[in-house]
Short mmCIF file of C-alpha atoms (C1' of nucleotides) in Angstrom, two decimals:
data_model
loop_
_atom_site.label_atom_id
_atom_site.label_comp_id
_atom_site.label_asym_id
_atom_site.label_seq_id
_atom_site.Cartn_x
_atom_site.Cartn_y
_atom_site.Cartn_z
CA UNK A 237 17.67 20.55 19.57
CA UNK A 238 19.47 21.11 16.63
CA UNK A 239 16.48 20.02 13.86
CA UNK A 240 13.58 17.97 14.22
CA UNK A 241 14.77 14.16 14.79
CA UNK A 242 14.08 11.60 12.12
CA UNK A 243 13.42 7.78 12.30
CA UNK A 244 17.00 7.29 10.89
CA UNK A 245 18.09 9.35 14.49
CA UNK A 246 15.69 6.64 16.34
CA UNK A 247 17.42 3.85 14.03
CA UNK A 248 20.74 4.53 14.88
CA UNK A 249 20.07 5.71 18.64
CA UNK A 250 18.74 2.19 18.70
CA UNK A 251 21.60 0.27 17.81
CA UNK A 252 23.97 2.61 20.13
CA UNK A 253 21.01 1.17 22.99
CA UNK A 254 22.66 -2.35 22.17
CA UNK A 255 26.63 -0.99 22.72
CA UNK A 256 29.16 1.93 21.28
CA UNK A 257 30.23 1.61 17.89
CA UNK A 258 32.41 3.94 15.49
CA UNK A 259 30.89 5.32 12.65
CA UNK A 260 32.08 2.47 9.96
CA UNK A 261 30.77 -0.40 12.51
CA UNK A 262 27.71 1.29 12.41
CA UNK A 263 27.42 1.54 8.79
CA UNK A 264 27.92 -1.80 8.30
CA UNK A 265 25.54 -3.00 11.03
CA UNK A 266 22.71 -1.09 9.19
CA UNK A 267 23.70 -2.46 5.69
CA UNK A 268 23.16 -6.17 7.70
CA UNK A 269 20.37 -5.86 9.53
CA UNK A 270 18.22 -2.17 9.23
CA UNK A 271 18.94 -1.79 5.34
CA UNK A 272 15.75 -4.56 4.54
CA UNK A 273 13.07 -2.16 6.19
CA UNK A 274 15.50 1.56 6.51
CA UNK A 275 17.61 1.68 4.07
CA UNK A 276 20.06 4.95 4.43
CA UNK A 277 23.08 5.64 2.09
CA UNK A 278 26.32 5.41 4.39
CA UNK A 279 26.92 9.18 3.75
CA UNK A 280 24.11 9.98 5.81
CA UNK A 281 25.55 7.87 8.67
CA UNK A 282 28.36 9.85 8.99
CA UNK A 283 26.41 12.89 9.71
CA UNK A 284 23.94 11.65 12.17
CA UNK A 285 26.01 10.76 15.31
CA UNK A 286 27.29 14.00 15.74
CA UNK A 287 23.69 15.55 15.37
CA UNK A 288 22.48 12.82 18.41
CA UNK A 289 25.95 14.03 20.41
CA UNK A 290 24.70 18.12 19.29
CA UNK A 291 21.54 16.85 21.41
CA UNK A 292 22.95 15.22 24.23
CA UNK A 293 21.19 12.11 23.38
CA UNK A 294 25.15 10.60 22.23
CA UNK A 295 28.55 10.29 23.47
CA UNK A 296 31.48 10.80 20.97
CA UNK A 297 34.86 9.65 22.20
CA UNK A 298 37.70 10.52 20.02
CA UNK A 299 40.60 7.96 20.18
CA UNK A 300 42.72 7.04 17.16
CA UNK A 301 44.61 4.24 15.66
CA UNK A 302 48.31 5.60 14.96
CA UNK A 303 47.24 8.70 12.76
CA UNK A 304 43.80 7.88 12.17
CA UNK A 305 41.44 9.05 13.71
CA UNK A 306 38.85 6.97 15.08
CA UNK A 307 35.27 7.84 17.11
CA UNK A 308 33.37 5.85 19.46
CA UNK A 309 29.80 6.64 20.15
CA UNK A 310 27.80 5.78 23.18
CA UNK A 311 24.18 6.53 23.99
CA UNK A 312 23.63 8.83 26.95
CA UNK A 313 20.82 8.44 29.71
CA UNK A 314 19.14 11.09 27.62
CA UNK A 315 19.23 8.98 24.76
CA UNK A 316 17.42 5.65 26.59
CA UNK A 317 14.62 8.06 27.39
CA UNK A 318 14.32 9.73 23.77
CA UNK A 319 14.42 6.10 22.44
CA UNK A 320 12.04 5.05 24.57
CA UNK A 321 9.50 7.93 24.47
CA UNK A 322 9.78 7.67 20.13
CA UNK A 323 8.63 3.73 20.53
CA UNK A 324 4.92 5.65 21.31
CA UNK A 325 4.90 7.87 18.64
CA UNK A 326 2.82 6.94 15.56
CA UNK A 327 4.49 5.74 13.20
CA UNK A 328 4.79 6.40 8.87
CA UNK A 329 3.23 4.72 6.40
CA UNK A 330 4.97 1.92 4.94
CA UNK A 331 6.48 2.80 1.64
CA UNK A 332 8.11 1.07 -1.17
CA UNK A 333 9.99 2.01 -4.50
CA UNK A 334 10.04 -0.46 -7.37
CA UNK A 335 11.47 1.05 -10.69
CA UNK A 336 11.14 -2.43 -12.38
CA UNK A 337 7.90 -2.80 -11.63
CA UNK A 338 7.33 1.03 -13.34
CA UNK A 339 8.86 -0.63 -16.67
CA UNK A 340 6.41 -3.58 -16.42
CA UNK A 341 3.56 -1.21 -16.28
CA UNK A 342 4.55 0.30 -18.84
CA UNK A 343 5.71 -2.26 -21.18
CA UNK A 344 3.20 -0.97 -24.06
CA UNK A 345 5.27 1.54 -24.96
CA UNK A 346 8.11 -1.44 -25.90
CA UNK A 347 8.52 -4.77 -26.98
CA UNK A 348 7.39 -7.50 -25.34
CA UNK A 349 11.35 -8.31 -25.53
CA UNK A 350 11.88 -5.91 -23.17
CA UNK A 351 8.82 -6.93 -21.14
CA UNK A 352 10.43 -10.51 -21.16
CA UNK A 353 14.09 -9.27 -20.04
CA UNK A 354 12.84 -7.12 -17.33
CA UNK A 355 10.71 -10.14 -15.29
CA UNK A 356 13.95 -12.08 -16.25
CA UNK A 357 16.03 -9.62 -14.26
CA UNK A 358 13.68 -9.26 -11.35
CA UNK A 359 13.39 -12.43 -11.19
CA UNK A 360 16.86 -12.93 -11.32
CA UNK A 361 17.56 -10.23 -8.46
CA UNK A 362 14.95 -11.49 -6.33
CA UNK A 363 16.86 -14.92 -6.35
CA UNK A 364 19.72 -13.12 -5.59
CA UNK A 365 18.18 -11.13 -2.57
CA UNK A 366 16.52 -13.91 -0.81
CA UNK A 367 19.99 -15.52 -1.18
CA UNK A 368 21.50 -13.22 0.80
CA UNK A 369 18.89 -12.70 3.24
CA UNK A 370 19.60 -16.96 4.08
CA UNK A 371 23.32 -16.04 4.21
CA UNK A 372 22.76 -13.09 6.57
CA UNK A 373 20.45 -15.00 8.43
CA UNK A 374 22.68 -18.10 8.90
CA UNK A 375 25.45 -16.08 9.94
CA UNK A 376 23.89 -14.43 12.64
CA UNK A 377 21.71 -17.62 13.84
CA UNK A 378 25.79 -19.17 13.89
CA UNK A 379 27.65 -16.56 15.31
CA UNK A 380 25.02 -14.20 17.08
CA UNK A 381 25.83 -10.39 18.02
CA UNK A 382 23.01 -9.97 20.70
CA UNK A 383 21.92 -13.79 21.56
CA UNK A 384 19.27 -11.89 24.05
CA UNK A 385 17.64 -10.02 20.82
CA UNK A 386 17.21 -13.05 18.75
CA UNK A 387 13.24 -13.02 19.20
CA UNK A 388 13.49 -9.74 18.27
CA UNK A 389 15.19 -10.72 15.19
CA UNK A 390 13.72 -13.65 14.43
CA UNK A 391 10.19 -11.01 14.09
CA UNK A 392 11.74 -8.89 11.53
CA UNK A 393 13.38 -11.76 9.51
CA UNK A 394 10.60 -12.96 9.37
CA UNK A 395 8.25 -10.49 7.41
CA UNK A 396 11.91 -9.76 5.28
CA UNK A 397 11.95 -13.53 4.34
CA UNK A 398 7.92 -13.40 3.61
CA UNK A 399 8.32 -10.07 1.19
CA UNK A 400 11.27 -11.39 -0.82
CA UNK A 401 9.88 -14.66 -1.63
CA UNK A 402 6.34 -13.04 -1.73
CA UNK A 403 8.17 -10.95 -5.03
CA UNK A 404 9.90 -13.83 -5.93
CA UNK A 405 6.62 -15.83 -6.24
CA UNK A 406 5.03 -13.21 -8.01
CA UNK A 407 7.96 -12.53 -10.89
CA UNK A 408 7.76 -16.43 -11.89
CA UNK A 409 4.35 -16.41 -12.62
CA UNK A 410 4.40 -13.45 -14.20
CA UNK A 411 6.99 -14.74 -16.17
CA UNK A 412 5.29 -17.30 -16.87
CA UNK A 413 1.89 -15.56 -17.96
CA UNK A 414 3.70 -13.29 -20.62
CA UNK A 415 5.27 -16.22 -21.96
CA UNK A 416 1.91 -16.63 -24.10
CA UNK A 417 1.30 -13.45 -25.04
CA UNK A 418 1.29 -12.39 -28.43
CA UNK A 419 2.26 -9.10 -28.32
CA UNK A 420 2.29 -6.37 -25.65
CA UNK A 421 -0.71 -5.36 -25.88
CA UNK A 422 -2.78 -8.72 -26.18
CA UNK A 423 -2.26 -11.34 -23.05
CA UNK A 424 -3.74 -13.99 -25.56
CA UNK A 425 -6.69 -15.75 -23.48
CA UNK A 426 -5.50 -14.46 -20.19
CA UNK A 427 -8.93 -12.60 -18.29
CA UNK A 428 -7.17 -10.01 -16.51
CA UNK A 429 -10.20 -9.00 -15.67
CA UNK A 430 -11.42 -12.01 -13.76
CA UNK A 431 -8.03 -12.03 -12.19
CA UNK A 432 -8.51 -8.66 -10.90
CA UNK A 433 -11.71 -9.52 -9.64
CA UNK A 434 -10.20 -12.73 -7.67
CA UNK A 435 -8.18 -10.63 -5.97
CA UNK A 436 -10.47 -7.91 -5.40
CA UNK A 437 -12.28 -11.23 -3.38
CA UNK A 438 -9.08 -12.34 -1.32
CA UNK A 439 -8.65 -8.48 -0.13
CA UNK A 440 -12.46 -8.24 1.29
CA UNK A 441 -12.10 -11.93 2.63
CA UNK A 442 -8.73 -10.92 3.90
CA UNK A 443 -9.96 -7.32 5.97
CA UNK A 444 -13.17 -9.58 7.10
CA UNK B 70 19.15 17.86 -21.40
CA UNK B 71 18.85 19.88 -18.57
CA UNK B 72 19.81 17.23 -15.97
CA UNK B 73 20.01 13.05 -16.26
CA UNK B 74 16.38 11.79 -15.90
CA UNK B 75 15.07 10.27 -12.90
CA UNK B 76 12.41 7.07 -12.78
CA UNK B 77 9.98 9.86 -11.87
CA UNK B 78 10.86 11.44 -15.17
CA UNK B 79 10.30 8.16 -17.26
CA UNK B 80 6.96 7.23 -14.81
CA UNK B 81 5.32 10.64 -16.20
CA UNK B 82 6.65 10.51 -19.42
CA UNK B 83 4.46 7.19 -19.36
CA UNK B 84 1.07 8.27 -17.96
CA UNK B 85 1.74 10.84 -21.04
CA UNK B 86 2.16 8.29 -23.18
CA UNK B 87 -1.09 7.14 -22.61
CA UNK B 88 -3.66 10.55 -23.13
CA UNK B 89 -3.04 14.30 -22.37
CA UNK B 90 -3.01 15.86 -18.91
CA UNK B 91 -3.48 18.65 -16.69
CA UNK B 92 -0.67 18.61 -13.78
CA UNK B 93 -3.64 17.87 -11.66
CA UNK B 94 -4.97 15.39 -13.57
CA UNK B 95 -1.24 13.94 -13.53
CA UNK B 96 -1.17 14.12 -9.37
CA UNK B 97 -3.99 12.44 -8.74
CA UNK B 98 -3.57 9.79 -11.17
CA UNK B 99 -0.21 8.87 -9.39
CA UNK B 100 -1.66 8.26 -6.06
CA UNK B 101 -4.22 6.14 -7.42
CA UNK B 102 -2.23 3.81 -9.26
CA UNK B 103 1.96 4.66 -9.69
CA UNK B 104 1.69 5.48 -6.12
CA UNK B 105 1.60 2.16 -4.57
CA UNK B 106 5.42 1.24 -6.24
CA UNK B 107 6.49 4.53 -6.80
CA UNK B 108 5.45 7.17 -4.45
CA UNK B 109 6.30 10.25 -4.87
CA UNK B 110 5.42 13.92 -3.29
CA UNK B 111 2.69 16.15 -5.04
CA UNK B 112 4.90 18.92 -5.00
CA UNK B 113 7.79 16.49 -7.40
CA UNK B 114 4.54 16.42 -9.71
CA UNK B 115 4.45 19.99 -10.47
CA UNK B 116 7.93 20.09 -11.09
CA UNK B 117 9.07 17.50 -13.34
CA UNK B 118 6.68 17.90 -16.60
CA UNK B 119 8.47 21.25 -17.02
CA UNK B 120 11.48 19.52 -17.43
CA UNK B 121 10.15 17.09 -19.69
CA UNK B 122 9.17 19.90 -22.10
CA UNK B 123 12.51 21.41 -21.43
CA UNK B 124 13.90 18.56 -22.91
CA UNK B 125 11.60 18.28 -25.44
CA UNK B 126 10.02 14.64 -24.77
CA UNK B 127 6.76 16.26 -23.64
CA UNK B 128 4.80 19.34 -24.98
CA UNK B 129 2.66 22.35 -22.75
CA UNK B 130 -0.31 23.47 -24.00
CA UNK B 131 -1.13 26.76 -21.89
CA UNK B 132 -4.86 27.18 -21.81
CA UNK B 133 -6.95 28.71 -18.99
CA UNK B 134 -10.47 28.16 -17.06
CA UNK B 135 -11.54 31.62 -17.06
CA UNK B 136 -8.86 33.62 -14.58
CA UNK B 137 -7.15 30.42 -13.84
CA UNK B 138 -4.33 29.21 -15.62
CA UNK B 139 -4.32 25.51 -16.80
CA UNK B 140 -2.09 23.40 -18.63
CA UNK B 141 -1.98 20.63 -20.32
CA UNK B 142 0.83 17.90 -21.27
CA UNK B 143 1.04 15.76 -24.26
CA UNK B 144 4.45 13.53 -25.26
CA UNK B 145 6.22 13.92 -27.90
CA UNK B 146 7.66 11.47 -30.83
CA UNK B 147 11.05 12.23 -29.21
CA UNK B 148 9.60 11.34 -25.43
CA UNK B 149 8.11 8.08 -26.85
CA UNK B 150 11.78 7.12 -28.36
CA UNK B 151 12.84 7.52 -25.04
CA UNK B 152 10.50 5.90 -23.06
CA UNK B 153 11.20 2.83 -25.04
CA UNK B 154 14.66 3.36 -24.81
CA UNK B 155 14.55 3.52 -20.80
CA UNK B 156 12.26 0.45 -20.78
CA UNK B 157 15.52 -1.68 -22.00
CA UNK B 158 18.02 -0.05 -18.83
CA UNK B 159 18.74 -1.78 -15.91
CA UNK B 160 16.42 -1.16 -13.00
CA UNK B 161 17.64 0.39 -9.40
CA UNK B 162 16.79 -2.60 -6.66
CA UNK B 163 13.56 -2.88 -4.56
CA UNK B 164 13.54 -0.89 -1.39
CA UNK B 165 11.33 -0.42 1.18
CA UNK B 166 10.85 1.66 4.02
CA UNK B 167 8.73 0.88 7.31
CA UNK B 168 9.30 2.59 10.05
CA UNK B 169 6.89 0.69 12.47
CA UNK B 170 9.28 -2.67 11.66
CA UNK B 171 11.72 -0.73 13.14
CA UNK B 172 9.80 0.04 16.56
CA UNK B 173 9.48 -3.73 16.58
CA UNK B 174 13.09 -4.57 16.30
CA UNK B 175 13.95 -1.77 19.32
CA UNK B 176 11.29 -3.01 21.09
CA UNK B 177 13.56 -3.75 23.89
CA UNK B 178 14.01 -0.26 24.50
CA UNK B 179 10.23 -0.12 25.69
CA UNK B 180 7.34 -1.58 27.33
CA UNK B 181 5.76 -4.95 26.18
CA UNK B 182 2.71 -2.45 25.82
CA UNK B 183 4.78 -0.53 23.62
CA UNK B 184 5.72 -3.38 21.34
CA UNK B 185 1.95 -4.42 21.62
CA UNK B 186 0.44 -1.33 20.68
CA UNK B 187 2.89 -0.89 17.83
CA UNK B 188 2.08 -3.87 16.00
CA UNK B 189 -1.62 -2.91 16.70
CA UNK B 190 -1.27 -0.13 14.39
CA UNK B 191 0.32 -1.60 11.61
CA UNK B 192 -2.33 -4.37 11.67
CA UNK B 193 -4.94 -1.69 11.70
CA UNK B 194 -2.50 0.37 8.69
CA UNK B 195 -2.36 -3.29 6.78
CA UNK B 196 -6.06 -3.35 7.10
CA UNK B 197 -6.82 -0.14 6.06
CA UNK B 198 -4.36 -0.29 2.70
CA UNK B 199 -5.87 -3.52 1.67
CA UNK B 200 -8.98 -2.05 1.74
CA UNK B 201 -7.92 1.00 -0.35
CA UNK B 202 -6.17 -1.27 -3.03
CA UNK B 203 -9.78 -2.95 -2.70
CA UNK B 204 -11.60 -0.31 -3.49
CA UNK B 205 -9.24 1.27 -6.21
CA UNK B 206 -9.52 -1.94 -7.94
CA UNK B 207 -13.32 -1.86 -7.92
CA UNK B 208 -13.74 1.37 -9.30
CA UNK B 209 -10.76 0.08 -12.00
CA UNK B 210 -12.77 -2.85 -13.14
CA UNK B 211 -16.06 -1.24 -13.26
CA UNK B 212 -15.05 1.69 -15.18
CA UNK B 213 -11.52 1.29 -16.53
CA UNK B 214 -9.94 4.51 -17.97
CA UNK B 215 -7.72 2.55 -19.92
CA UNK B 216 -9.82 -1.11 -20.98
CA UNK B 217 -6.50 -2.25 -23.23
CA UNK B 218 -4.15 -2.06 -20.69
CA UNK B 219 -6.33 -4.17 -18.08
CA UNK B 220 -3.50 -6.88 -18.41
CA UNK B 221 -0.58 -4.68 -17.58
CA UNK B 222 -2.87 -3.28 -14.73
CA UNK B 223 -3.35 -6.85 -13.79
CA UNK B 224 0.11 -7.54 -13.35
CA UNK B 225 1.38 -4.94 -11.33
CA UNK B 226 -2.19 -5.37 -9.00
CA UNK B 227 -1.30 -8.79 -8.27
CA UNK B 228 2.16 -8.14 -7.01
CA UNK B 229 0.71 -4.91 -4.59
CA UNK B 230 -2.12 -7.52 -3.00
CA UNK B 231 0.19 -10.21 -2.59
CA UNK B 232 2.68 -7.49 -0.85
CA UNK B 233 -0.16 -6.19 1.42
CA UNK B 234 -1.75 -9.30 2.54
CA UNK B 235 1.26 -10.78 3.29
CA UNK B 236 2.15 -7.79 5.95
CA UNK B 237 -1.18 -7.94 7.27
CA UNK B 238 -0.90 -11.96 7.96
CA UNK B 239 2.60 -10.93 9.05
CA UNK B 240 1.38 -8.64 11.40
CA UNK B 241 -1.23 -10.84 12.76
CA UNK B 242 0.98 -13.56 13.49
CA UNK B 243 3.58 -11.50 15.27
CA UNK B 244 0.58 -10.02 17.28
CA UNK B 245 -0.19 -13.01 18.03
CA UNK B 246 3.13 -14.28 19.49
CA UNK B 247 3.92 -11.37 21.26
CA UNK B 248 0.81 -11.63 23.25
CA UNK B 249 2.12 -14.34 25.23
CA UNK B 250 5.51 -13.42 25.90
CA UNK B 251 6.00 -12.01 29.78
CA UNK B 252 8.19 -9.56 29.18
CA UNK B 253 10.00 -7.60 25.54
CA UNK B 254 13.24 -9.46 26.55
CA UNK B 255 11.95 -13.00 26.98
CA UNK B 256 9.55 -14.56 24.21
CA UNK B 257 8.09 -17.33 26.79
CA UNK B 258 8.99 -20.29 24.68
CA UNK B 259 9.05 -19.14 21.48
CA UNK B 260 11.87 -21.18 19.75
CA UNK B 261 13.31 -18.25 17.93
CA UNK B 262 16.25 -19.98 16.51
CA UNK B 263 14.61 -22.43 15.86
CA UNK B 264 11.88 -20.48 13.44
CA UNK B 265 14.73 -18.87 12.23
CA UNK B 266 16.41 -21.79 10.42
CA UNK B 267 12.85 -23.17 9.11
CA UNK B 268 12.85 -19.72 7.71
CA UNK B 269 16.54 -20.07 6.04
CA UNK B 270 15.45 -23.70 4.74
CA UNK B 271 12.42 -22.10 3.19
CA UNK B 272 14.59 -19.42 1.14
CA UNK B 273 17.18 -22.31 0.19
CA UNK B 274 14.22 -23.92 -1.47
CA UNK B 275 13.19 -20.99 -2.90
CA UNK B 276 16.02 -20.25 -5.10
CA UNK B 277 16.73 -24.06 -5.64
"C1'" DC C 18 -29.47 34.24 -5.05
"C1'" DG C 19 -25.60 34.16 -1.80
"C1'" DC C 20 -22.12 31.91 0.30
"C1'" DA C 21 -19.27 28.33 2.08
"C1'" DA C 22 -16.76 24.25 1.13
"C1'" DG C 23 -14.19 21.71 -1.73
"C1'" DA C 24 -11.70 21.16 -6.17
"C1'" DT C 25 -8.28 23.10 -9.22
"C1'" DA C 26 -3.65 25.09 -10.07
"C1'" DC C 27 0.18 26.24 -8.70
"C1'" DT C 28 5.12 28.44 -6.06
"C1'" DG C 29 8.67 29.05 -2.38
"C1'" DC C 30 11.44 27.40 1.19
"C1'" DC C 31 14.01 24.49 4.07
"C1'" DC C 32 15.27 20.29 5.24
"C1'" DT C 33 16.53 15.06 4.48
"C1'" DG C 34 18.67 11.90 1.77
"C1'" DT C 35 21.61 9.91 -2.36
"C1'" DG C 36 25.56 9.18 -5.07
"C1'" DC C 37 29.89 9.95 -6.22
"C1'" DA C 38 34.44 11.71 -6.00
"C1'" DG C 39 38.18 12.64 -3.19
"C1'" DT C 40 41.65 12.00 0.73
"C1'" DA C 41 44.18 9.42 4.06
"C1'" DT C 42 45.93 5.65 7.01
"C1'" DT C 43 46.23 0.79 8.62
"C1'" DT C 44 46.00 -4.15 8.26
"C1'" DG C 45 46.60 -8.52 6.32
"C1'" DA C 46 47.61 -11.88 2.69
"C1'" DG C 47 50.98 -13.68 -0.25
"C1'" DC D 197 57.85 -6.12 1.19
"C1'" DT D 198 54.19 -4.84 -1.42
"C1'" DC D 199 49.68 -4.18 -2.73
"C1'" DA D 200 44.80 -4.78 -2.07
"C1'" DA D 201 41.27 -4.31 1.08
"C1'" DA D 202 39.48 -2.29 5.18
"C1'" DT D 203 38.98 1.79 7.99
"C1'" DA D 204 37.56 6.68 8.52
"C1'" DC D 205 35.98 10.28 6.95
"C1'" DT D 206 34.39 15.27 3.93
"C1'" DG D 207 32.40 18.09 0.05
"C1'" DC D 208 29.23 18.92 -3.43
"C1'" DA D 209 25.31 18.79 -6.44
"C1'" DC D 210 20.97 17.27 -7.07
"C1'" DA D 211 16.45 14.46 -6.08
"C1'" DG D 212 12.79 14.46 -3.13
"C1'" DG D 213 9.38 15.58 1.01
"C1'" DG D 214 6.47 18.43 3.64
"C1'" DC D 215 4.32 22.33 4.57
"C1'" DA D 216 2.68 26.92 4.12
"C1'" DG D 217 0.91 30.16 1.14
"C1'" DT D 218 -1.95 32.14 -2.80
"C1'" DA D 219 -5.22 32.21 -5.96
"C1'" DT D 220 -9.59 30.95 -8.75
"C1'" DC D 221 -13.52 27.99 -10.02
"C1'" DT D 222 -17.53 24.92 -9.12
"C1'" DT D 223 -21.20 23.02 -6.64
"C1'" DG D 224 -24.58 22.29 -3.43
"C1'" DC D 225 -27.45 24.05 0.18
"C1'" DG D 226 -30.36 27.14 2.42
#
DNA sequence: CGCAAGATACTGCCCTGTGCAGTATTTGAG
DNA sequence: CTCAAATACTGCACAGGGCAGTATCTTGCG
């Protein structure tokens, strides 16, 4: 084994499990479907193949169109069994980055301004987001890849379509509550501490 | 400038904004609250202050507990010009990574115990983070290190509990319909498409 | 009082992953 | 026929993660 495997090996050993791709099909089939919940920058999928191939768990076949050169992976017998043994394995925490949300914590060391702007623009990109999610969605409910997978699918679209509008939801109102704020530092009559303790409620209600 | 800034760079600069702090201090504060939107390693922690004074937007006050070297961070007038500045930039987009949701949607490659098993855990993961974020909230409201900036807390609290609950009814759900399915390549009859497109019409109405 | 366990306070190393620039060739639309 | 877009990669520098390692200090328990 040339280095300890990583869930973006599993990730795209799973998609080879569904038929062979070259390296740029691939990349674009994780910007469609895997980017929501693994998102990997398409430099990284250039490098991965060949390390599933350095393991046996891959086929590379090198053909070319005219001068370019042009490689066609496959999973291997290997592979099937790695994939399958990994689906046991405990997984990582869920994780997720939100810079925007890092300015709106922080907005007391601005205006509220730029408070204002920034739940504007995530707002904004949220919109934008669950947008494309629909179109995605609609294109492959139309003109399906793997008809036989759709369940599968239809699971992870699912909890996709729930987050985005679940963020979505949240910016508006948010929105919405600084719009009566005074200043920064002052959310007018809002009890943020009452708030805090309704949701403190839903959470214990929530975990039983 | 010894190198362009990162969001963990500005995130810091902000808890410094605040009070002074021990690297320490600085960790631990992190994984109680930045850590749920913007996680980062201990090890980043130790790092980045350093270059912060490098830079000159944060100060280091060497001091020591007897043998044991400690010290402590403050900002500077420069590091609050520049906090403010950063709070007006464009934001990177939302990601998240969840590497369980990605078991689901390979599922095929197992067992329907597999599958079964999987979303076990992340129910029992949900759980257990709600319960954290519970519990970090209690503590917050009962004895809040920073009473003036309950609102901003507020905000950003509301948007992790939404998040969490709505993977843990997620999770429950999909649980749920997976337990009646006879085998990971046939969801009984689970309209699939069919909950797809409700989905789509649900985001169309979302965004108006 | 003595000692163990846990809290405090870091550093080094190797690997994954990102972003961007750079280099070609082929295909398709007008 | 031409030019833009799609295809098919590589190199490089830096952010970040995880883990092991190395101390010292504090606290509680017997």
């Amino acid at each position: 084994m040339t280095s300890p495997r990583t869930t973006t090996s599993y990730a795209l050993l799973g998609l080879l499990g569904l038929r062979d791709w070259t390296t740029y099909e691939l990349a674009r089939q994780v910007q469609r479907s895997l980017h929501w919940f693994w998102p990997r920058a398409e430099r990284k999928l250039y490098d991965e193949p060949k390390r599933l191939v350095a393991d046996g768990l891959a086929t590379a076949t090198s053909g070319s169109t005219g001068k370019r050169p042009r490689t066609v992976y496959g999973i291997t017998d290997a592979g099937r069994t790695e994939l399958a043994r990994w689906l046991d394995e405990p997984s990582a925490a869920r994780s997720s980055e939100f810079e925007a949300l890092v300015k709106v914590f922080f907005a007391d060391a601005g205006t509220l301004d730029q408070l204002r702007t920034t739940l504007d623009r995530i707002v904004a990109e949220s919109v934008q987001r669950v947008s494309d999610l629909a179109d995605n969605v609609d294109v492959g409910v139309a003109d399906p890849a793997f008809p036989t997978r759709m369940h599968l699918n239809a699971l992870a679209v699912r909890l996709q379509v729930e987050q985005e509008l679940t963020v979505l939801r949240w910016a508006r109102w948010a929105r919405a509550q600084v719009d009566s704020w005074p200043s920064v530092h002052e959310p007018d009559d809002w009890d943020a501490t009452g708030s805090l303790a309704t949701l403190v409620a839903e959470c214990r209600a929530a975990v039983g």
